Coordinates of C-alpha atoms (C1' of nucleotides) in Angstrom, one line a residue:
Chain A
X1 CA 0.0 0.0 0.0
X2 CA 1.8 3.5 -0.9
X3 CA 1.5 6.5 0.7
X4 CA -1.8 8.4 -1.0
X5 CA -3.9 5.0 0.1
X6 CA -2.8 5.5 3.3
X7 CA -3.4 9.1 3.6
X8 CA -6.9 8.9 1.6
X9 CA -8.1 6.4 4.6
X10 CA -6.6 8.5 7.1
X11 CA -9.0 11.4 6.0
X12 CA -12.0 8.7 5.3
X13 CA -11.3 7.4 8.7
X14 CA -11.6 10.8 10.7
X15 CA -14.2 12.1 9.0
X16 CA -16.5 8.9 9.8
X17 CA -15.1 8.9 13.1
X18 CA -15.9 13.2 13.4
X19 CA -19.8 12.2 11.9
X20 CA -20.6 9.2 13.9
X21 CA -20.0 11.5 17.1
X22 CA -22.2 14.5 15.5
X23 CA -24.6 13.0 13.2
X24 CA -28.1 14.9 12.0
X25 CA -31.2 12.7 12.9
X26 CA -33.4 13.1 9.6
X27 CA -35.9 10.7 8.7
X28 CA -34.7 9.7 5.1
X29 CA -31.6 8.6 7.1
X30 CA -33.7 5.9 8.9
X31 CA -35.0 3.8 6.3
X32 CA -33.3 2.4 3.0
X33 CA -36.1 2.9 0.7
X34 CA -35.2 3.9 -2.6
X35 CA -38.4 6.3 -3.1
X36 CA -38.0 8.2 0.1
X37 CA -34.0 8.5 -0.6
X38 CA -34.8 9.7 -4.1
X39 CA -37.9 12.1 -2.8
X40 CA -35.2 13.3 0.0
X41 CA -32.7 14.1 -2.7
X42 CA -35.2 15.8 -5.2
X43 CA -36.4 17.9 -2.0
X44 CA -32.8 19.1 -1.0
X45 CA -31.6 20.2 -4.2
X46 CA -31.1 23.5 -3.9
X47 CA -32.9 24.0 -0.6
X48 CA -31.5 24.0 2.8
X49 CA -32.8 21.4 5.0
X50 CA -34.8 23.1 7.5
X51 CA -37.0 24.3 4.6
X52 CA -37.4 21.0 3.0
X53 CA -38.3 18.7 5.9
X54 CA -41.8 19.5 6.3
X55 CA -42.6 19.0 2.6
X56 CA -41.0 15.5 3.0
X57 CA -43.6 14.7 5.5
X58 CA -46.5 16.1 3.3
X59 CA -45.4 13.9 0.4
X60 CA -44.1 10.8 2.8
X61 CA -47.6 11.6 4.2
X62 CA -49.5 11.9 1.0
X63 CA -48.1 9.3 -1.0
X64 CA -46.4 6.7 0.4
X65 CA -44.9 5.0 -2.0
X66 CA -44.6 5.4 -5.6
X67 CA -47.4 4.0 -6.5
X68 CA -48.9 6.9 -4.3
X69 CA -47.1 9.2 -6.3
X70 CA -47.8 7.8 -9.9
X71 CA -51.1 7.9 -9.1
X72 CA -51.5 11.4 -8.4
X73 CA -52.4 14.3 -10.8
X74 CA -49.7 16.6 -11.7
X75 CA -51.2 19.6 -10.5
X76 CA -52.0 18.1 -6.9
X77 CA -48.0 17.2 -6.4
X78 CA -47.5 21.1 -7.8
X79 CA -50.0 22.3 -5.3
X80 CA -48.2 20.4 -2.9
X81 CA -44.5 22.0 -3.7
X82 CA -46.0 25.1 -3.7
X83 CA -44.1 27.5 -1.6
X84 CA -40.5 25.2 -2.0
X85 CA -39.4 27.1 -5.8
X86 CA -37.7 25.7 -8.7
X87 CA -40.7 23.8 -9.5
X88 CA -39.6 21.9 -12.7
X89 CA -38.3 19.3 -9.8
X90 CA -41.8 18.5 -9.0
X91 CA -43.1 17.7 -12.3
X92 CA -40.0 15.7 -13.2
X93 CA -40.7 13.9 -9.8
X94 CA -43.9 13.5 -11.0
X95 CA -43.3 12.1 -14.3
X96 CA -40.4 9.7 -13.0
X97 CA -42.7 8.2 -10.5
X98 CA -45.1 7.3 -13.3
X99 CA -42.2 6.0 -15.5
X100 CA -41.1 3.8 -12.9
X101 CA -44.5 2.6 -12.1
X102 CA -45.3 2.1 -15.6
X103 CA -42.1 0.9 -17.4
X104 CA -40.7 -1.5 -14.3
X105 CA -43.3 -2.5 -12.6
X106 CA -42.4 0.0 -9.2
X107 CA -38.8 -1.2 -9.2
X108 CA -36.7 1.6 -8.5
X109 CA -33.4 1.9 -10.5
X110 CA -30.6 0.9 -8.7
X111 CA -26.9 1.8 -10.4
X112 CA -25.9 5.4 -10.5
X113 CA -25.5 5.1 -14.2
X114 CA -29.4 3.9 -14.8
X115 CA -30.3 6.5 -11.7
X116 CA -28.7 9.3 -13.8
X117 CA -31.2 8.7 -16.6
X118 CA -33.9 9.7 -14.7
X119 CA -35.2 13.5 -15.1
X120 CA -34.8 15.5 -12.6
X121 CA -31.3 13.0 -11.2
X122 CA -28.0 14.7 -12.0
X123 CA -24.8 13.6 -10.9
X124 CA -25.2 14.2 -7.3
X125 CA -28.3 12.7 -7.0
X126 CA -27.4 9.5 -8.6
X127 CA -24.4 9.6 -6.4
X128 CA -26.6 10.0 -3.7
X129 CA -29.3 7.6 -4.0
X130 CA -26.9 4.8 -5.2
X131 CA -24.9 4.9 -2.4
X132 CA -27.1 5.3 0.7
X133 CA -29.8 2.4 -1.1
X134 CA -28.0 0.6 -2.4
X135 CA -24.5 1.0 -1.3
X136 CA -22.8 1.7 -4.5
X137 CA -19.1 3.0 -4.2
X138 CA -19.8 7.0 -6.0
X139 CA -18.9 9.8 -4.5
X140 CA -21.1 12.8 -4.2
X141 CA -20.2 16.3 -5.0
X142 CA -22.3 18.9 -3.7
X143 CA -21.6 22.2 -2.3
X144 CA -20.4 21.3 1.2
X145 CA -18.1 18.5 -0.9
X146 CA -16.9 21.5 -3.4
X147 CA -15.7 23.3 0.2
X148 CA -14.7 20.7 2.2
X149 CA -12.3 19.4 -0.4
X150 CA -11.1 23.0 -2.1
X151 CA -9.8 23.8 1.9
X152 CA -8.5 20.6 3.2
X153 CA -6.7 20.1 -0.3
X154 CA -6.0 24.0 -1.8
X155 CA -7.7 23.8 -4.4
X156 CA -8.1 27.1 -6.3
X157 CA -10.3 25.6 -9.3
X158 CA -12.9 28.1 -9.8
X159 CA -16.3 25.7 -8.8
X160 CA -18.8 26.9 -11.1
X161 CA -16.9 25.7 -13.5
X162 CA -17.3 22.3 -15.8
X163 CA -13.4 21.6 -14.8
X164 CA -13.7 21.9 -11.1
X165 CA -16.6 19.4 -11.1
X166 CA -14.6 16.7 -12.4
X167 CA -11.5 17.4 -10.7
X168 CA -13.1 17.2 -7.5
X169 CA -15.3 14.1 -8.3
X170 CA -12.0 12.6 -9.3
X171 CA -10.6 13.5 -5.8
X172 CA -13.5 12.7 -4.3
X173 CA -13.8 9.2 -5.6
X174 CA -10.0 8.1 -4.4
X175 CA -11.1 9.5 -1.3
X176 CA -14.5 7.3 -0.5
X177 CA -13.9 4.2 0.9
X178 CA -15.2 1.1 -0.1
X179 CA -16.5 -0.1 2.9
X180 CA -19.5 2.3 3.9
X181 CA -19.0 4.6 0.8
X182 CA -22.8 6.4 1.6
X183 CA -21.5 7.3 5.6
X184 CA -18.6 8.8 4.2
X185 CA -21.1 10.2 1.6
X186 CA -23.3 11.8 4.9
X187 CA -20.2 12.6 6.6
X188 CA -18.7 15.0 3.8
X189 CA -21.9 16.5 3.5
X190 CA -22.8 17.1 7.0
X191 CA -19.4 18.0 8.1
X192 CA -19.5 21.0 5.4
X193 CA -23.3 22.0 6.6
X194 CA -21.9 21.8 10.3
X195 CA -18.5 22.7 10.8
X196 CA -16.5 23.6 7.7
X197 CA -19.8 26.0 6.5
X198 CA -19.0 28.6 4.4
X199 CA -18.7 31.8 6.4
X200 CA -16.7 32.3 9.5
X201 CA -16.0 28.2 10.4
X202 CA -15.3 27.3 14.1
X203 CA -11.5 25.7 13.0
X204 CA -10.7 25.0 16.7
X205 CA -13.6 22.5 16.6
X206 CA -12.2 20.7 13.5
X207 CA -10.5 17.4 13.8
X208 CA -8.5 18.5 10.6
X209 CA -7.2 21.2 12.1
X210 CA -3.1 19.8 11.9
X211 CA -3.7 19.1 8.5
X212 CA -6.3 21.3 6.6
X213 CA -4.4 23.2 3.5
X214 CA -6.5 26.2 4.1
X215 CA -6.2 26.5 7.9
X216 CA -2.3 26.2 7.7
X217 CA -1.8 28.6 5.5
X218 CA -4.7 31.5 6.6
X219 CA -6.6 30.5 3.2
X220 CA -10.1 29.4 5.2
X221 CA -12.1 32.7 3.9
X222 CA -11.0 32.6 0.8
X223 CA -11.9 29.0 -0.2
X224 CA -13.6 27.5 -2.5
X225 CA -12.8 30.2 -5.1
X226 CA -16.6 30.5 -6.6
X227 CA -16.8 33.5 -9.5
X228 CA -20.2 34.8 -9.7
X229 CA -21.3 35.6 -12.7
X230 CA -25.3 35.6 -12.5
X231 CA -26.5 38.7 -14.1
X232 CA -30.1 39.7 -13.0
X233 CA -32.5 41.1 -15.3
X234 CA -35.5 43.5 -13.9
X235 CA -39.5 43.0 -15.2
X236 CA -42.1 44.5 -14.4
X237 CA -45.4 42.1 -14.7
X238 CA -48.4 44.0 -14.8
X239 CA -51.7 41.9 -13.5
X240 CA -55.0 42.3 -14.1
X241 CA -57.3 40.9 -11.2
X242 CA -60.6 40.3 -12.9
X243 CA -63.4 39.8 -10.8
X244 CA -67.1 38.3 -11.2
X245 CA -69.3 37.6 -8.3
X246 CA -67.0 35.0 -6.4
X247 CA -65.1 33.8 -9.5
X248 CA -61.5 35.1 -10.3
X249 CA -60.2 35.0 -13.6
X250 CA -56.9 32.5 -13.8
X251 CA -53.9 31.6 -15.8
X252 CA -52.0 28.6 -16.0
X253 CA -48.7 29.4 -16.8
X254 CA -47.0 27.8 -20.0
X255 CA -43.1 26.3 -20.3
X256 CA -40.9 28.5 -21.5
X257 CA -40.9 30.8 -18.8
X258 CA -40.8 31.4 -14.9
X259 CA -42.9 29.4 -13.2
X260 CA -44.4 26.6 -15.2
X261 CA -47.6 25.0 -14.5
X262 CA -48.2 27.1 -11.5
X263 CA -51.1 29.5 -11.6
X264 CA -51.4 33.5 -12.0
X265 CA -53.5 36.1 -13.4
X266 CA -54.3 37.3 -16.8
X267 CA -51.6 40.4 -17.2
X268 CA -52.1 43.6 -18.9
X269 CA -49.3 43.6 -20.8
X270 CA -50.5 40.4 -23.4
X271 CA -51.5 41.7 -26.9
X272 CA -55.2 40.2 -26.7
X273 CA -56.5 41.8 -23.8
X274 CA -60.2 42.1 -24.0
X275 CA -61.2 44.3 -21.3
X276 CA -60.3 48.1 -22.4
X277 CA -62.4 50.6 -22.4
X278 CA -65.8 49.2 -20.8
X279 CA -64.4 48.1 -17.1
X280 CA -62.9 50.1 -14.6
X281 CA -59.1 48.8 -13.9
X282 CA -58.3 49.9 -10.2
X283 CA -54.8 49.9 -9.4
X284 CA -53.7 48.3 -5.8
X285 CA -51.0 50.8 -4.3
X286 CA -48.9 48.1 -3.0
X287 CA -46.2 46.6 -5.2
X288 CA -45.1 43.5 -5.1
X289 CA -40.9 42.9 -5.4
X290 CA -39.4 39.0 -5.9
X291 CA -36.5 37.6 -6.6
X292 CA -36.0 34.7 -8.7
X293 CA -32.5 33.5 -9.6
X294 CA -32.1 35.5 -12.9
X295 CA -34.9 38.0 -12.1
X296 CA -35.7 40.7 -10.2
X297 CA -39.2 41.2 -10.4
X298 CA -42.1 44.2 -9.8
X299 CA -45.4 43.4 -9.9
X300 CA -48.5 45.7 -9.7
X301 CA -52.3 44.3 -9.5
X302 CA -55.1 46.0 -10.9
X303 CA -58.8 44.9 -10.0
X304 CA -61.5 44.8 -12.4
X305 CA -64.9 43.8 -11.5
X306 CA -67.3 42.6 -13.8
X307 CA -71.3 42.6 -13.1
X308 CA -72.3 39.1 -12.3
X309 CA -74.8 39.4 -15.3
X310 CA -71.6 39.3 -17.3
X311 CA -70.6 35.9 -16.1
X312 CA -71.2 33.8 -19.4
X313 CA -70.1 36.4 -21.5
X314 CA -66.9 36.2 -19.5
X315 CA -66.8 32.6 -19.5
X316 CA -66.9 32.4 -22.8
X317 CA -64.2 34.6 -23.0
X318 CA -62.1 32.7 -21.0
X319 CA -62.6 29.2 -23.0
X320 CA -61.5 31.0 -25.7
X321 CA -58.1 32.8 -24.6
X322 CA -57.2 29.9 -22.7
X323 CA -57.9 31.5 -18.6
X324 CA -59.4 29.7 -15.7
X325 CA -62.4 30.9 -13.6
X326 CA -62.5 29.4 -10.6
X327 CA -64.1 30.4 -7.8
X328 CA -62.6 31.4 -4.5
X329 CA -63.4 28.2 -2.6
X330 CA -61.3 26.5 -5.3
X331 CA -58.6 29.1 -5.9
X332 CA -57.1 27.8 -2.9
X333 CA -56.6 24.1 -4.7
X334 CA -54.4 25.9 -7.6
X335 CA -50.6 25.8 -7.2
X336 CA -49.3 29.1 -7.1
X337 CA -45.5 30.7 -6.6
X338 CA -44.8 32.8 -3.7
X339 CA -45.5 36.3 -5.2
X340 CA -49.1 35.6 -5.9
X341 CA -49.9 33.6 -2.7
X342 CA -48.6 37.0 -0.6
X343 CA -50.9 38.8 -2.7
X344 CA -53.5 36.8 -1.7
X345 CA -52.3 36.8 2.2
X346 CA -52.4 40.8 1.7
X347 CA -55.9 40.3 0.7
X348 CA -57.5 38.0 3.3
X349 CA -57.4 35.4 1.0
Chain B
dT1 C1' -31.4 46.5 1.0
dT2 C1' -28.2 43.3 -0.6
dC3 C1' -25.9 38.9 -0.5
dC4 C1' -25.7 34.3 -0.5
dA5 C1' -26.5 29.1 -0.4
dG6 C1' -28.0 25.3 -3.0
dC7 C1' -28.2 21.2 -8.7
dG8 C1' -29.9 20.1 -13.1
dC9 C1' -31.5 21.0 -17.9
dG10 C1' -31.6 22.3 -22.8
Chain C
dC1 C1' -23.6 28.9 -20.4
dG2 C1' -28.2 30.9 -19.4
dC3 C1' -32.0 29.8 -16.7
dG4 C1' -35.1 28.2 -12.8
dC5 C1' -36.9 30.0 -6.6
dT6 C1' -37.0 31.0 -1.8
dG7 C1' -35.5 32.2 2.8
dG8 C1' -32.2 33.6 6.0
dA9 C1' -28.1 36.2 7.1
dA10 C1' -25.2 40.3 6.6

DNA sequence: TTCCAGCGCG
DNA sequence: CGCGCTGGAA
């Protein structure tokens, strides 16, 4: 055995060893079914875990098992992310759970290669779910990994880029052992979301403290090198909040742009806007600001009410240009991003 | 008010 | 490489 094998499960050892002593109790930790790993995964990408765990036990709740899931309409498993963002995951959990209901029979794929063609399962996700079901030897690279490993090694790679992702996947797969690769899996990741975090770490806690690159040599703040780049664009949406008796005019969003399949209002803005001249438009004072991650957004409601005599006419109207009218006791069944739902809040709704 | 953390897709 | 969300901290 040479040197860099002996070294590799030095640091596997100790950072085991530092996790078994501080472990996070989270209930996709306590059972090794594929579905709940995977729905675990799907919930945590890009979402801390505090905000995630109580949609896990809404969908654990609500369905199951995957045949729970399959079984379910699209917009009830959107209605039930509401409020979590990025909501492309839920439809691709969605459609997956239907796949694998439909196409084998329930069985959940089990390699990280067959995992990875699933929608929805990137790298780390196939890493993750193949080694904590099934105990497949892949290491995952995440955020906390990207950290962890750029200051215990020096590593200067800049990690948004395509380069640093499979230099540190490289690393990261001499590094997992080959005896419990998905604990050393949990321990990379909660060791960076406990101890090595990104902003001022508490080093005198850290059992790598003789040994970390970044500690030695003063480097801990300025590791992992990340260059951001995201450039945010500002829009303004303009909405038009049309009223009849206790029915609200609705739009379900299209793909193509922010939030699809979730529900908002007609805005003013579209070409084909019937309304004019013959109904009052009553401008709300309030604005509305939201941030998505390439948006900055500003959005003003306008009310328009329409006499309830009008109600077929408007009906019609609605069939035609492709809007919803649904009535308040139902509005409240539609999925619907954040912006619109603190509208609604603002209005006693 | 701004900044930042956190993966996958086309 | 541009794009998709929200919440919590600075």
């Amino acid at each position: 055995m040479n040197s860099k094998n002996t070294d590799n499960q030095a640091f596997s050892n100790l950072i085991i060893s530092w996790y078994r002593e501080n472990p996070r109790e989270l209930p996709w930790r306590e059972t090794s079914d594929p579905y709940k790993i995977w729905l675990s995964e799907i919930i945590l990408q890009q979402t801390r875990v505090a905000q995630g765990l109580p949609y896990y036990y809404a969908f654990v709740q609500n369905y199951p098992t995957i045949k729970d899931l399959a079984h379910a309409s699209e917009s009830e498993v959107l209605r039930l992310w509401q409020g979590l963002g990025y909501y492309s995951r839920a439809r691709n959990l969605h459609s997956c759970a239907k796949y694998i209901w439909d196409e084998f029979e329930g069985k959940f794929p089990s390699t990280y290669e067959t995992l990875l063609r699933l929608k929805g399962v990137g790298s780390y996700t196939a890493a993750a779910i193949a080694s904590f079901a099934f105990g497949e030897v892949k290491a995952v690279v995440d955020g906390n990994v990207f950290r962890v490993l750029s200051r215990y090694f020096g590593i200067e790679t800049d990690i948004a880029t395509g380069k640093a992702k499979k230099e540190f996947e490289i690393l990261a797969n001499r590094l997992i052992p080959k005896e419990n690769p998905g604990e050393f899996n949990q321990a990379m990741m909660d060791f960076g979301a406990r101890l090595c975090v990104p902003k001022n770490p508490d080093c005198t806690q850290c059992p790598f403290q003789g040994s970390c690159f970044a500690k030695k040599n003063g480097l801990v703040s300025q590791l992992p090198v990340k260059i951001n780049k995201t450039k945010v664009k500002d829009r303004k949406l303009e909405y038009a909040v049309i009223k009849c008796g206790e029915h609200w005019v609705w739009k379900k969003r299209g793909s193509g742009d922010i939030w699809t399949g979730l529900h908002d209002f007609p805005l003013l803005e579209q070409e084909n806007f019937p309304f004019d001249t013959s109904y009052k438009l009553q401008p709300f004072p309030k604005r509305y600001r939201h941030i998505l991650s390439h948006q900055k957004l500003d959005a003003g409601f306008s009310e328009i009410i329409i006499p309830s005599e009008q109600h077929p006419h408007l009906a019609q109207w609605c069939e035609e240009e492709g809007y919803l009218l649904v009535s308040e006791k139902e509005m409240e069944y539609l999925a619907k991003p954040k912006l619109i739902v603190n509208f609604l809040n603002d209005h006693g709704i």
